[in-house]
Amino acid sequence: MLVEKARGARTIAALNAVAAGLGLRFGMTLAQGRALVPQLTTGEADADGDSRFLHTLAATCEIFTPLVALRGADGLILDITGCAHLFGGEREIGQAARGRLHRWGVQTQAAIAGTPEAAWAFARHKRGIIAQSGEEEALAKELPITALDQDRATTLALGRAGFQTLGDLANRPSNLLSARFGEGLASVLSRVLGREDIRITPLRPLPEVMAERHFPEPLGLMESLLATLERLAGDAMRALETRGIGGRAFEASFFRSDGMVRRIHIQTAQPTRDVASLMRLTRLKIDALADPLDPGFGFDALRLAVLRTEPLAELQPHLDGERSAAEGAQALADLVNRLVARFGHESVQRFVASDTHDPARAGGTAPWLSSAPSTWPALEPGQPPARPFTLFVHPQPIDVLAEVPDSPPLRFRWRRVLHEVMLAEGPERIAPEWWREGASTAPARDYYRVEDAKGHRFWVFRERLYGDTNASPRWFMHGLFA
Amino acid sequence: MSLSHSRMPEGNPRPSCLPVLAESGLHEFFAEHEADSAAPGALALMLAAGSRDGAWLWVRHEPQGRETGLPYPSGLAELGLSPAAVLFFRAQDVASALQAGLEGARCAALGAVIIELRGEAKAYDLVASRRLSLAGRTCGVPVVMVRLGASPVPSAAHTRWQVRALPSRPLAAKAPGPPGFELSLLRARNGREGVLIHVEWDRDARQFIPRSPLGTDLPARRAAPVSGAVVPVPLHRPGAPDVWRHAG
């Protein structure tokens, strides 16, 4: 039995069949429970852990349909429209789903019906039923009021009004119900009765193109899995080709027979329909997995989904064998794909500019695949570079000898080395961006470009002016010029 | 001075007064002093910009950021180099830096591959450098290996240069001028060691112009660089007593 803290008291959050047989009830306080059963064994409820586990179960159920949604804290809704015949019928798919969940050691109640609300109500009050289309209403009318899954106050109010079953409610005009209990109750009622249907909102969006294969026996050999994946990729790419699009993001799901699901994501720099290059990236990705793909007792099924697509026109190869700009771009995209597959999404970056005069934010890097190229301002001809080649994330303090109030350094010591300044330009005052949310209250900085006797060029700045405060201003090294 | 043009790179080779990368394959740049750390990387990018079209793969070993700072795109743009043309690769270790560099060297669409390593790198040995060199030659991609805080080890590089910053020509009011560099050729396949080159980067024309080493006078723009066989400068060895303090 598990307890949780609710409204200042420790109450029973979950209990097993034995505990229920002893008279314990859900929602009872722990003290009451102890009074009934002194030798009660309890544990703390872990709502986050339960939620994670439910997500794992949802992933497992994706073997039956890509449309899986969570319902409450302990329910899963599967949209099996058009999927049942693949498993031999509705009864068989229901049994298979429950069997798969039982491997995780959970007890299940299941039902199949025409609308998600009806299925949910039947699962809880008429377990195991498979409502054929048209008979939902008759079946639902026998259900108690609690099947509507409303809050306590509404359920109580309906009970006090003399409604015992949904049948009592079904014949009442819905405008009366709406007037008393709100629009929600009336629509839930009509959904449970199968008069109205809504789509479920799946946990993960439906992929644009999908190919899958179920194995009669679990398959453990990596080579055969990859061969299957290659066939699936061929199917998916043909589907893409007929629509004139190419995939940018792919996902291979490996359903292990014990219910674990491993997913491998592959992103490409350009839309592709090339099976060979996709397989190469997949192999690279699998080789680079920190946590290798453990076949265990084998995999039940394999699915390849194309998550993101973009238009892709056929390329016309040049007759004279010259490389065109498009082919060059393709070769570059292939390079990015290979590097990303092997070293991760963050490893390949591009330089991006942002419109600010704060030097630390003016230029940065962003992952290549998830950013667009940016443009830089035009240069003033005949001038030397005004910004350093490298920039320190944290400016490094330096000891400086300089004339007051705002002359460049005469000499400075950086990392124990003394630099005699020969040439200098400045100050260039850069104030912090006070209008930004959470901006620092740092004082303005006076930047100088300085060059020492050996020709090394540095970007140094002074915080505050001499005479501004009692404290003498501090100097920092912020970057190195080429 | 010019290196043998046994194999011209693909793409559009541009005339340059510094045909350091005229030959595809592996070239090594060493920084003379720690304060020169930014010079070889920048020089490599400038050479790449001056020699061939195409994007550049810039592979940088991560600890580099602590010592020399992170590459600053605005600074790249200020040098007249297009930051948009750079594929920047952050390598967690030397092995992955070499792997990524090798992948890049095999991609003929690239203009150049620049790999920056800091400190002694055991993984960069004769075999690794041979691989890079071969891949670069086969695909016609120049590969520049920038070594900072390291002393040269035997490698399959075509040329090995030592780079240091040159005092710039002062502008009005004693402001530092455009960046100047001194390159000395430590080793070359065709045995022309000891070549010393002094150049200045013209960011508007995106090319090098020759200059005198003293930095006071401005030489006329000539077609050929000022260079000649002189005594090679002894290489700075980080193992020797050094006043430089490392960051971190």
XYZ file of C-alpha atoms in Angstrom:
730
model
C 0.000 0.000 0.000
C 1.301 3.448 -0.884
C 0.627 6.671 0.969
C 0.882 10.279 -0.147
C 0.498 13.625 1.567
C -2.783 15.303 0.683
C -4.275 18.355 2.383
C -1.982 18.079 5.387
C -2.698 14.427 6.127
C -1.079 11.236 4.941
C -3.693 9.414 2.926
C -3.802 6.162 1.051
C -2.875 6.770 -2.591
C -2.818 3.215 -3.874
C -3.464 -0.208 -2.478
C -3.392 -3.796 -3.615
C -6.153 -6.377 -3.649
C -5.225 -7.850 -0.244
C -5.373 -4.409 1.385
C -8.705 -3.699 -0.266
C -10.018 -6.994 1.098
C -9.118 -5.873 4.616
C -11.441 -2.921 4.331
C -8.932 -0.263 3.441
C -10.137 2.297 0.939
C -8.527 4.769 -1.355
C -8.426 8.277 0.156
C -8.502 7.014 3.778
C -5.974 8.636 6.097
C -3.051 6.532 7.188
C -4.157 6.791 10.831
C -7.539 5.263 9.990
C -5.831 2.560 8.020
C -3.486 1.752 10.900
C -6.485 1.514 13.209
C -8.044 -1.097 10.926
C -4.859 -3.020 10.178
C -2.115 -2.359 12.739
C 0.597 -4.294 10.889
C 0.163 -2.275 7.711
C 3.159 -2.138 5.349
C 3.332 1.203 3.605
C 5.551 2.974 1.107
C 5.717 6.511 -0.227
C 3.836 7.225 -3.462
C 6.107 8.520 -6.225
C 3.983 10.500 -8.669
C 6.945 11.467 -10.902
C 8.145 7.874 -11.064
C 4.625 6.700 -11.908
C 4.394 9.254 -14.664
C 7.740 8.166 -16.111
C 6.646 4.546 -15.948
C 3.376 5.374 -17.692
C 5.356 7.034 -20.476
C 7.467 3.874 -20.788
C 4.289 1.815 -21.052
C 2.958 4.224 -23.662
C 6.141 3.723 -25.685
C 5.700 -0.019 -25.440
C 2.147 0.278 -26.741
C 3.346 2.138 -29.802
C 4.021 -1.262 -31.284
C 0.251 -1.465 -31.892
C -0.425 2.030 -33.133
C 1.512 5.274 -33.396
C -1.411 7.093 -31.752
C -1.056 6.575 -28.014
C -2.313 9.078 -25.451
C -2.140 9.189 -21.678
C -5.365 9.316 -19.713
C -5.173 10.560 -16.139
C -2.359 9.231 -13.997
C -2.910 5.568 -14.798
C -4.539 5.190 -18.179
C -3.491 4.729 -21.790
C -5.701 5.278 -24.796
C -4.730 3.659 -28.072
C -6.343 4.706 -31.318
C -6.425 1.377 -33.168
C -8.432 2.605 -36.134
C -7.179 0.597 -39.080
C -4.614 -1.309 -36.984
C -6.656 -4.149 -35.532
C -6.659 -6.374 -38.624
C -2.853 -6.433 -38.585
C -3.026 -8.337 -35.315
C -5.932 -10.565 -36.305
C -8.859 -8.540 -34.993
C -9.961 -6.360 -32.119
C -10.064 -9.121 -29.529
C -6.550 -10.229 -30.475
C -5.063 -6.747 -30.401
C -6.631 -6.177 -26.983
C -5.164 -9.398 -25.655
C -1.776 -8.630 -27.175
C -1.747 -5.172 -25.608
C -2.662 -6.494 -22.180
C -0.115 -9.303 -22.528
C 2.566 -6.803 -23.385
C 1.724 -4.657 -20.379
C 1.634 -7.684 -18.075
C 5.294 -8.287 -18.858
C 5.956 -5.090 -16.940
C 4.115 -6.556 -13.943
C 1.109 -4.267 -14.080
C -2.558 -5.245 -13.744
C -4.751 -3.929 -16.506
C -8.378 -3.395 -17.368
C -9.113 -2.861 -20.994
C -12.013 -2.237 -23.301
C -12.492 -1.355 -26.932
C -15.143 1.063 -28.074
C -15.921 3.541 -30.796
C -14.940 6.644 -28.876
C -12.076 7.142 -26.420
C -14.454 8.297 -23.670
C -16.654 5.242 -24.032
C -13.652 2.907 -24.041
C -12.358 4.573 -20.899
C -15.724 4.184 -19.133
C -16.103 0.536 -20.207
C -12.544 -0.297 -19.162
C -13.299 0.849 -15.660
C -16.843 -0.451 -15.266
C -17.332 -3.247 -17.812
C -13.857 -4.622 -18.167
C -12.909 -6.663 -21.175
C -15.844 -5.609 -23.290
C -15.521 -4.963 -26.998
C -18.330 -2.682 -27.996
C -19.281 -3.040 -31.625
C -20.214 0.148 -33.362
C -23.826 1.036 -32.587
C -24.069 -0.859 -29.339
C -22.131 1.669 -27.249
C -25.229 3.594 -26.304
C -27.108 0.579 -25.026
C -24.090 -0.651 -23.063
C -23.234 2.783 -21.726
C -26.721 3.319 -20.379
C -26.109 0.603 -17.797
C -23.036 2.349 -16.436
C -23.156 4.137 -13.072
C -22.829 7.912 -12.863
C -19.195 7.600 -11.706
C -18.295 6.391 -15.203
C -18.450 9.981 -16.360
C -15.220 10.548 -14.427
C -16.331 13.907 -13.047
C -15.170 15.566 -9.851
C -16.659 14.585 -6.501
C -19.048 17.535 -6.238
C -20.642 16.873 -9.628
C -20.960 13.140 -8.981
C -22.522 13.808 -5.586
C -24.918 16.380 -7.009
C -26.014 13.982 -9.759
C -26.557 11.240 -7.176
C -28.634 13.559 -4.984
C -30.734 14.467 -7.996
C -31.655 10.808 -8.251
C -29.552 9.807 -11.245
C -28.073 6.358 -10.770
C -27.030 5.299 -14.265
C -26.092 7.026 -17.457
C -29.371 5.780 -18.858
C -31.197 8.075 -16.423
C -29.171 11.002 -17.747
C -29.225 10.079 -21.408
C -32.886 10.807 -21.912
C -32.796 14.232 -20.292
C -32.463 17.240 -22.560
C -28.806 18.181 -22.664
C -29.509 21.905 -22.283
C -30.772 21.271 -18.741
C -27.576 19.405 -17.888
C -25.476 22.175 -19.427
C -27.342 24.813 -17.459
C -26.704 23.052 -14.174
C -23.290 21.439 -14.638
C -21.714 23.252 -17.564
C -21.095 22.365 -21.193
C -18.410 19.810 -20.235
C -20.702 17.249 -18.679
C -23.092 17.171 -21.610
C -20.333 16.611 -24.132
C -18.667 13.924 -21.992
C -22.007 12.187 -21.736
C -22.579 12.210 -25.477
C -19.040 10.917 -26.055
C -19.484 8.054 -23.588
C -22.764 7.209 -25.275
C -20.939 7.162 -28.597
C -23.039 9.962 -30.087
C -20.030 12.235 -30.566
C -16.414 11.407 -31.294
C -13.192 13.336 -30.846
C -9.678 12.426 -31.823
C -7.227 11.715 -29.049
C -4.179 13.956 -28.794
C -1.322 11.495 -29.137
C 1.787 11.789 -26.974
C 3.929 12.059 -30.053
C 2.727 13.589 -33.306
C 1.900 11.205 -36.103
C 4.927 10.849 -38.397
C 4.510 11.980 -41.975
C 5.639 8.662 -43.386
C 6.066 5.414 -41.540
C 7.127 1.872 -42.330
C 7.187 -0.991 -39.893
C 7.690 -4.703 -39.652
C 6.646 -7.157 -36.984
C 8.627 -10.341 -36.564
C 6.946 -13.673 -35.864
C 9.893 -14.556 -33.605
C 12.024 -12.021 -31.716
C 15.072 -11.085 -33.761
C 18.369 -10.514 -31.990
C 20.959 -10.360 -34.719
C 22.044 -6.796 -35.417
C 22.805 -7.513 -39.066
C 19.331 -8.864 -39.798
C 17.774 -5.933 -37.948
C 19.736 -3.502 -40.079
C 18.784 -5.397 -43.221
C 15.123 -5.100 -42.190
C 15.634 -1.420 -41.481
C 17.104 -1.007 -44.928
C 14.003 -2.579 -46.500
C 11.787 -0.306 -44.389
C 13.883 2.676 -45.442
C 13.350 1.656 -49.062
C 9.579 1.572 -48.524
C 9.586 4.913 -46.733
C 11.758 6.562 -49.375
C 9.471 5.350 -52.166
C 6.534 6.885 -50.290
C 8.488 10.129 -50.001
C 9.383 10.063 -53.668
C 5.778 9.806 -54.826
C 5.037 12.939 -52.798
C 8.102 14.824 -54.059
C 9.538 15.324 -50.591
C 12.634 14.232 -48.711
C 13.174 13.503 -45.031
C 15.096 15.794 -42.700
C 14.548 13.842 -39.465
C 14.166 10.097 -39.121
C 13.435 7.896 -36.171
C 14.047 4.182 -35.934
C 12.162 2.491 -33.075
C 13.330 -0.894 -31.862
C 10.634 -2.698 -29.882
C 12.275 -5.258 -27.646
C 10.278 -8.336 -26.729
C 10.377 -7.462 -23.017
C 8.610 -4.184 -23.764
C 11.602 -1.816 -23.840
C 11.670 0.601 -26.748
C 14.882 2.104 -28.048
C 14.722 4.994 -30.471
C 17.466 6.260 -32.720
C 17.111 9.728 -34.160
C 18.866 10.786 -37.317
C 18.847 14.336 -38.579
C 20.170 15.354 -41.930
C 21.401 18.709 -43.132
C 19.366 18.514 -46.321
C 16.235 16.592 -47.257
C 17.175 13.120 -48.468
C 15.648 10.059 -50.054
C 18.872 8.113 -50.238
C 18.581 4.759 -48.472
C 22.325 4.080 -48.536
C 23.260 7.346 -46.860
C 20.513 6.942 -44.261
C 21.784 3.450 -43.444
C 25.351 4.761 -43.200
C 24.242 7.429 -40.733
C 22.254 4.879 -38.758
C 25.267 2.595 -38.460
C 27.432 5.518 -37.341
C 24.820 6.490 -34.801
C 24.488 2.944 -33.463
C 28.266 2.628 -33.190
C 28.441 5.921 -31.309
C 25.679 5.042 -28.812
C 26.905 5.503 -25.247
C 24.419 2.866 -24.139
C 24.650 0.132 -26.772
C 21.595 -1.390 -28.368
C 21.193 -4.497 -26.229
C 19.047 -7.055 -28.065
C 18.246 -8.980 -24.858
C 15.848 -11.706 -25.938
C 15.416 -10.071 -29.309
C 13.299 -7.420 -30.930
C 9.621 -7.904 -31.795
C 9.172 -5.123 -34.249
C 10.974 -2.354 -36.030
C 9.548 0.933 -37.170
C 11.042 3.677 -39.283
C 9.270 7.011 -39.101
C 10.010 10.154 -41.069
C 9.348 12.920 -38.557
C 10.139 15.965 -40.650
C 10.054 16.413 -44.408
C 10.918 19.110 -46.886
C 10.319 19.434 -50.614
C 13.055 17.737 -52.605
C 13.359 18.054 -56.352
C 15.255 15.564 -58.466
C 18.786 16.650 -59.339
C 19.850 16.631 -62.946
C 23.413 15.394 -63.170
C 25.701 17.447 -65.376
C 26.656 15.881 -68.658
C 30.169 17.219 -68.673
C 30.871 15.739 -65.251
C 31.459 19.080 -63.591
C 30.377 19.540 -60.039
C 27.531 21.982 -59.739
C 26.876 24.256 -56.781
C 24.016 21.994 -55.730
C 26.316 18.978 -55.683
C 28.830 20.925 -53.634
C 26.095 21.820 -51.160
C 25.041 18.169 -51.102
C 28.606 17.032 -50.372
C 28.826 19.579 -47.559
C 25.474 18.426 -46.154
C 26.722 14.830 -46.226
C 29.805 15.865 -44.277
C 27.655 17.602 -41.657
C 25.432 14.512 -41.423
C 28.392 12.223 -40.876
C 29.928 14.457 -38.221
C 26.610 14.937 -36.424
C 25.835 11.220 -36.513
C 29.196 10.377 -34.995
C 29.844 13.247 -32.599
C 26.393 14.573 -31.747
C 24.132 17.417 -32.654
C 26.135 20.014 -30.709
C 29.496 19.257 -32.250
C 29.043 20.915 -35.629
C 28.287 24.587 -35.271
C 27.976 27.654 -37.376
C 28.773 31.230 -36.484
C 25.721 33.368 -35.874
C 25.460 37.098 -35.380
C 22.970 38.913 -33.202
C 22.036 42.543 -33.471
C 23.602 43.975 -30.335
C 26.649 45.979 -29.395
C 27.397 43.863 -26.327
C 30.585 42.140 -27.513
C 29.885 38.951 -25.576
C 26.543 38.487 -27.331
C 27.253 40.016 -30.755
C 28.680 36.813 -32.172
C 28.353 33.236 -31.066
C 27.960 29.695 -32.248
C 24.842 27.581 -32.677
C 24.343 23.980 -33.796
C 24.556 23.788 -37.579
C 21.374 21.807 -38.094
C 19.136 23.994 -35.956
C 20.228 27.457 -37.047
C 20.182 29.578 -40.161
C 23.158 31.438 -41.616
C 23.327 35.074 -40.568
C 24.791 38.130 -42.240
C 27.444 40.450 -40.910
C 27.655 44.212 -41.340
C 29.776 45.533 -44.199
C 33.319 46.661 -43.416
C 34.671 50.147 -43.590
C 37.467 50.095 -46.188
C 41.009 50.953 -45.187
C 40.512 50.284 -41.488
C 42.181 47.602 -39.348
C 39.963 44.990 -37.639
C 38.105 46.508 -34.701
C 37.158 43.215 -33.072
C 39.467 40.436 -31.870
C 39.847 37.039 -33.491
C 39.223 35.163 -30.238
C 37.234 36.279 -27.231
C 37.531 35.069 -23.628
C 34.234 33.963 -22.138
C 35.330 35.411 -18.818
C 37.555 38.484 -19.251
C 40.863 37.924 -17.466
C 42.109 40.512 -14.942
C 45.400 42.250 -15.823
C 47.698 44.605 -13.920
C 47.979 47.831 -15.813
C 50.029 50.968 -15.643
C 48.141 53.760 -17.365
C 47.844 57.516 -17.262
C 44.741 59.041 -15.731
C 41.967 59.543 -16.593
C 41.391 57.645 -19.821
C 44.658 56.843 -21.530
C 45.419 53.419 -22.906
C 47.751 51.204 -20.882
C 51.474 51.983 -21.000
C 52.346 48.481 -19.958
C 50.411 45.580 -18.518
C 50.996 42.185 -17.008
C 48.860 39.310 -18.247
C 49.435 35.775 -16.994
C 52.738 36.846 -15.440
C 54.136 38.205 -18.703
C 54.840 41.917 -18.970
C 53.781 43.564 -22.229
C 55.119 46.972 -23.201
C 52.436 48.778 -25.182
C 53.740 50.450 -28.328
C 50.565 51.246 -30.234
C 47.077 51.750 -28.917
C 43.692 52.940 -30.049
C 40.732 53.870 -27.890
C 38.753 54.244 -25.822
C 35.671 52.707 -27.373
C 33.032 52.931 -24.694
C 30.538 50.078 -24.557
C 27.769 50.418 -21.988
C 25.832 47.414 -20.686
C 22.382 46.947 -22.161
C 20.370 48.180 -19.190
C 17.060 47.766 -21.065
C 17.436 44.017 -21.231
C 15.610 41.777 -18.799
C 17.966 40.735 -16.011
C 20.759 42.955 -17.309
C 23.742 43.279 -15.053
C 24.430 46.581 -13.351
C 28.053 46.389 -14.464
C 29.669 49.726 -15.205
C 30.423 50.814 -18.749
C 33.618 49.513 -20.296
C 36.263 51.448 -22.179
C 37.878 49.187 -24.752
C 41.348 49.677 -26.203
C 43.143 47.927 -29.025
C 46.758 47.686 -27.959
C 49.865 46.241 -29.558
C 52.984 45.310 -27.620
C 56.611 45.591 -28.675
C 56.612 42.124 -30.240
C 53.571 42.806 -32.369
C 50.981 40.910 -30.315
C 47.638 42.637 -30.472
C 45.150 42.533 -27.597
C 41.697 43.803 -26.773
C 41.679 45.136 -23.220
C 39.105 47.153 -21.335
C 38.838 49.265 -18.226
C 35.832 49.085 -15.956
C 34.862 52.562 -14.645
C 36.885 55.720 -14.982
C 39.590 56.943 -12.701
C 38.004 59.236 -10.136
C 34.482 57.799 -10.540
C 34.655 56.045 -7.223
C 37.245 55.618 -4.533
C 38.189 52.206 -5.851
C 40.653 52.341 -8.720
C 39.290 50.976 -11.987
C 40.012 47.399 -12.932
C 41.473 46.270 -16.232
C 40.703 43.099 -18.124
C 41.950 41.170 -21.123
C 38.964 40.294 -23.322
C 40.361 39.028 -26.592
C 43.304 38.367 -28.871
C 43.724 39.897 -32.313
C 45.350 37.922 -35.061
C 59.101 31.577 -53.435
C 56.821 28.859 -54.477
C 56.277 25.269 -53.680
C 56.069 22.662 -56.380
C 52.732 22.664 -58.100
C 52.562 18.949 -58.594
C 48.806 18.910 -58.181
C 46.645 21.951 -58.420
C 43.670 21.907 -56.087
C 40.203 21.611 -57.497
C 37.847 24.543 -57.257
C 39.007 27.973 -58.231
C 42.596 28.574 -57.260
C 43.216 32.269 -56.783
C 46.548 33.914 -57.395
C 48.151 34.811 -54.112
C 51.495 36.164 -53.063
C 51.619 33.428 -50.462
C 51.252 30.070 -52.182
C 51.570 28.199 -48.904
C 48.439 26.189 -49.527
C 48.915 25.947 -53.278
C 49.516 22.293 -52.775
C 46.740 20.228 -51.231
C 47.805 17.974 -48.431
C 48.952 18.596 -44.909
C 50.652 21.752 -43.637
C 51.646 22.464 -40.057
C 51.620 25.877 -38.386
C 53.333 26.388 -35.048
C 52.917 29.459 -32.868
C 56.219 30.908 -31.766
C 54.975 32.330 -28.508
C 51.858 31.748 -26.430
C 50.733 35.309 -27.106
C 50.830 34.386 -30.809
C 48.112 31.782 -30.264
C 45.534 33.581 -32.352
C 47.947 34.176 -35.243
C 48.298 30.701 -36.841
C 44.580 29.949 -36.822
C 43.756 33.325 -38.321
C 46.534 32.985 -40.835
C 45.252 29.568 -41.877
C 41.769 30.976 -42.459
C 43.196 33.901 -44.416
C 45.223 31.559 -46.579
C 42.151 29.411 -47.134
C 40.140 32.473 -48.105
C 42.860 33.511 -50.511
C 43.397 30.194 -52.213
C 40.169 28.344 -52.887
C 36.407 28.683 -52.909
C 34.206 26.617 -50.667
C 33.377 26.319 -47.002
C 36.096 25.753 -44.429
C 35.960 23.150 -41.721
C 37.514 24.558 -38.583
C 38.148 21.867 -35.994
C 39.099 23.114 -32.584
C 40.116 21.112 -29.552
C 37.906 22.239 -26.671
C 40.502 23.193 -23.982
C 41.705 25.729 -26.489
C 38.930 28.078 -25.368
C 40.428 28.431 -21.895
C 43.851 29.511 -23.156
C 43.126 31.533 -26.254
C 39.438 32.270 -25.904
C 36.672 31.160 -28.216
C 36.580 32.081 -31.901
C 34.788 35.369 -32.239
C 32.633 35.560 -35.387
C 32.564 39.367 -35.416
C 36.353 39.349 -35.353
C 36.386 36.930 -38.272
C 34.086 39.239 -40.196
C 36.346 42.183 -39.293
C 39.226 40.364 -40.964
C 37.223 40.216 -44.172
C 36.632 36.478 -43.737
C 33.105 35.227 -44.079
C 31.969 33.617 -40.804
C 29.098 32.011 -42.716
C 31.611 29.955 -44.693
C 32.953 28.261 -41.573
C 31.779 24.884 -40.348
C 32.956 24.997 -36.770
C 33.600 21.690 -35.062
C 34.087 21.471 -31.309
C 36.206 18.437 -30.508
C 36.135 17.014 -27.007
C 39.482 15.282 -27.422
C 42.383 15.028 -29.824
C 41.161 11.758 -31.303
C 37.793 13.180 -32.330
C 39.486 16.331 -33.651
C 41.613 14.144 -35.910
C 38.601 12.034 -36.922
C 36.573 15.092 -37.847
C 39.550 16.577 -39.688
C 39.937 13.369 -41.647
C 36.237 13.372 -42.577
C 36.686 16.936 -43.771
C 39.804 16.162 -45.777
C 37.808 13.524 -47.667
C 35.146 16.053 -48.657
C 36.242 17.649 -51.909
C 33.597 20.360 -51.580
C 35.533 21.985 -48.741
C 37.883 24.880 -49.341
C 40.199 23.908 -46.534
C 40.342 21.996 -43.285
C 41.916 23.672 -40.264
C 42.621 21.647 -37.156
C 43.778 23.398 -33.997
C 45.347 21.311 -31.250
C 46.765 22.625 -28.022
C 49.594 20.984 -26.139
C 51.399 17.777 -26.943
C 49.064 15.395 -28.735
C 50.113 11.748 -28.719
C 47.303 10.775 -31.054
C 48.732 13.039 -33.752
C 51.534 10.759 -34.838
C 53.110 9.718 -38.101
C 50.170 7.484 -38.985
C 47.528 10.111 -38.253
C 49.385 12.801 -40.167
C 49.929 10.427 -43.091
C 46.197 9.706 -43.200
C 45.335 13.399 -43.199
C 47.932 14.142 -45.823
C 46.771 11.348 -48.127
C 43.103 12.202 -47.762
C 43.807 15.854 -48.445
C 45.888 15.062 -51.516
C 43.397 12.586 -52.905
C 40.489 15.006 -52.626
C 42.491 18.141 -53.318
C 41.747 19.719 -49.960
C 44.493 21.648 -48.138
C 44.679 20.607 -44.488
C 46.298 22.950 -41.973
C 47.304 21.556 -38.612
C 47.733 24.371 -36.108
C 49.743 23.359 -33.058
C 49.886 25.590 -30.009
C 52.130 25.047 -27.021
C 53.725 22.036 -28.655
C 57.037 21.192 -30.232
C 57.204 19.566 -33.651
C 57.212 15.784 -33.865
C 57.983 13.799 -37.001
C 54.984 13.929 -39.279
C 53.970 13.463 -42.891
C 53.273 17.170 -43.390
C 54.365 18.770 -46.655
C 55.475 21.952 -44.987
C 55.938 23.092 -41.414
C 55.806 26.769 -40.648
C 56.418 28.800 -37.562
C 54.141 31.801 -37.292
C 54.520 34.916 -35.218
C 52.812 38.273 -35.173
C 54.723 41.144 -36.688
C 54.508 44.679 -35.274
C 51.957 46.425 -37.431
C 52.393 49.616 -39.391
C 51.120 52.373 -37.106
C 48.155 54.328 -38.347
C 47.347 57.922 -37.383
C 47.681 58.687 -33.643
C 49.793 55.584 -33.076
C 46.915 53.179 -33.597
C 47.730 49.566 -34.427
C 47.444 48.902 -38.157
C 46.430 45.845 -40.164
C 47.761 42.521 -38.897
C 51.220 41.473 -40.045
C 52.806 38.051 -39.779
C 56.179 36.456 -40.070
C 56.295 32.927 -41.380
C 59.440 30.888 -41.280
C 59.583 27.594 -43.075
C 60.958 25.005 -40.656
C 60.618 22.037 -42.915
C 59.468 21.307 -46.437
C 59.273 18.178 -48.531
C 61.238 19.794 -51.318
C 63.968 20.975 -48.949
C 63.609 24.722 -48.967
C 63.958 25.206 -45.226
C 64.793 28.606 -43.853
C 62.530 30.674 -46.053
C 61.297 33.723 -44.152
C 58.213 35.602 -45.300
C 56.791 38.846 -44.014
C 53.258 39.706 -44.995
C 50.409 41.942 -44.077
C 46.736 41.050 -44.468
C 44.664 43.396 -46.576
C 41.119 42.701 -45.454
C 39.487 44.720 -48.222
C 41.176 42.836 -51.065
C 41.223 39.613 -49.034
C 44.848 38.983 -49.857
C 48.318 39.229 -48.424
C 50.679 42.004 -49.363
C 54.382 41.749 -48.766
C 55.968 44.091 -46.276
C 59.276 44.739 -44.545
C 59.768 43.108 -41.159
C 60.403 46.350 -39.286
C 56.903 47.693 -39.534
C 57.842 51.333 -39.910
C 57.958 51.827 -43.648
C 55.352 50.784 -46.130
C 56.798 48.921 -49.052
C 55.216 49.367 -52.432
C 52.859 46.586 -53.352
C 54.985 44.251 -55.333
C 54.068 41.129 -57.194
C 56.570 38.931 -55.384
C 56.933 38.740 -51.626
C 60.062 39.772 -49.828
C 61.668 36.518 -48.955
C 64.955 34.842 -49.028
C 66.907 32.070 -47.415
C 67.911 33.134 -43.937
C 68.863 31.276 -40.788
C 65.807 29.575 -39.324
C 64.665 30.879 -35.985
C 64.994 28.361 -33.144
C 61.616 27.099 -32.149
C 60.109 28.068 -28.853
C 59.948 24.989 -26.710
C 57.286 24.874 -24.037
C 59.285 22.328 -22.039
C 61.957 24.921 -21.331
C 61.600 27.206 -18.286
C 58.792 29.501 -19.202
C 57.189 32.420 -17.498
C 53.848 31.750 -19.186
C 51.132 30.671 -16.818
C 48.348 28.481 -18.146
C 44.762 29.356 -17.486
C 42.530 27.250 -15.306
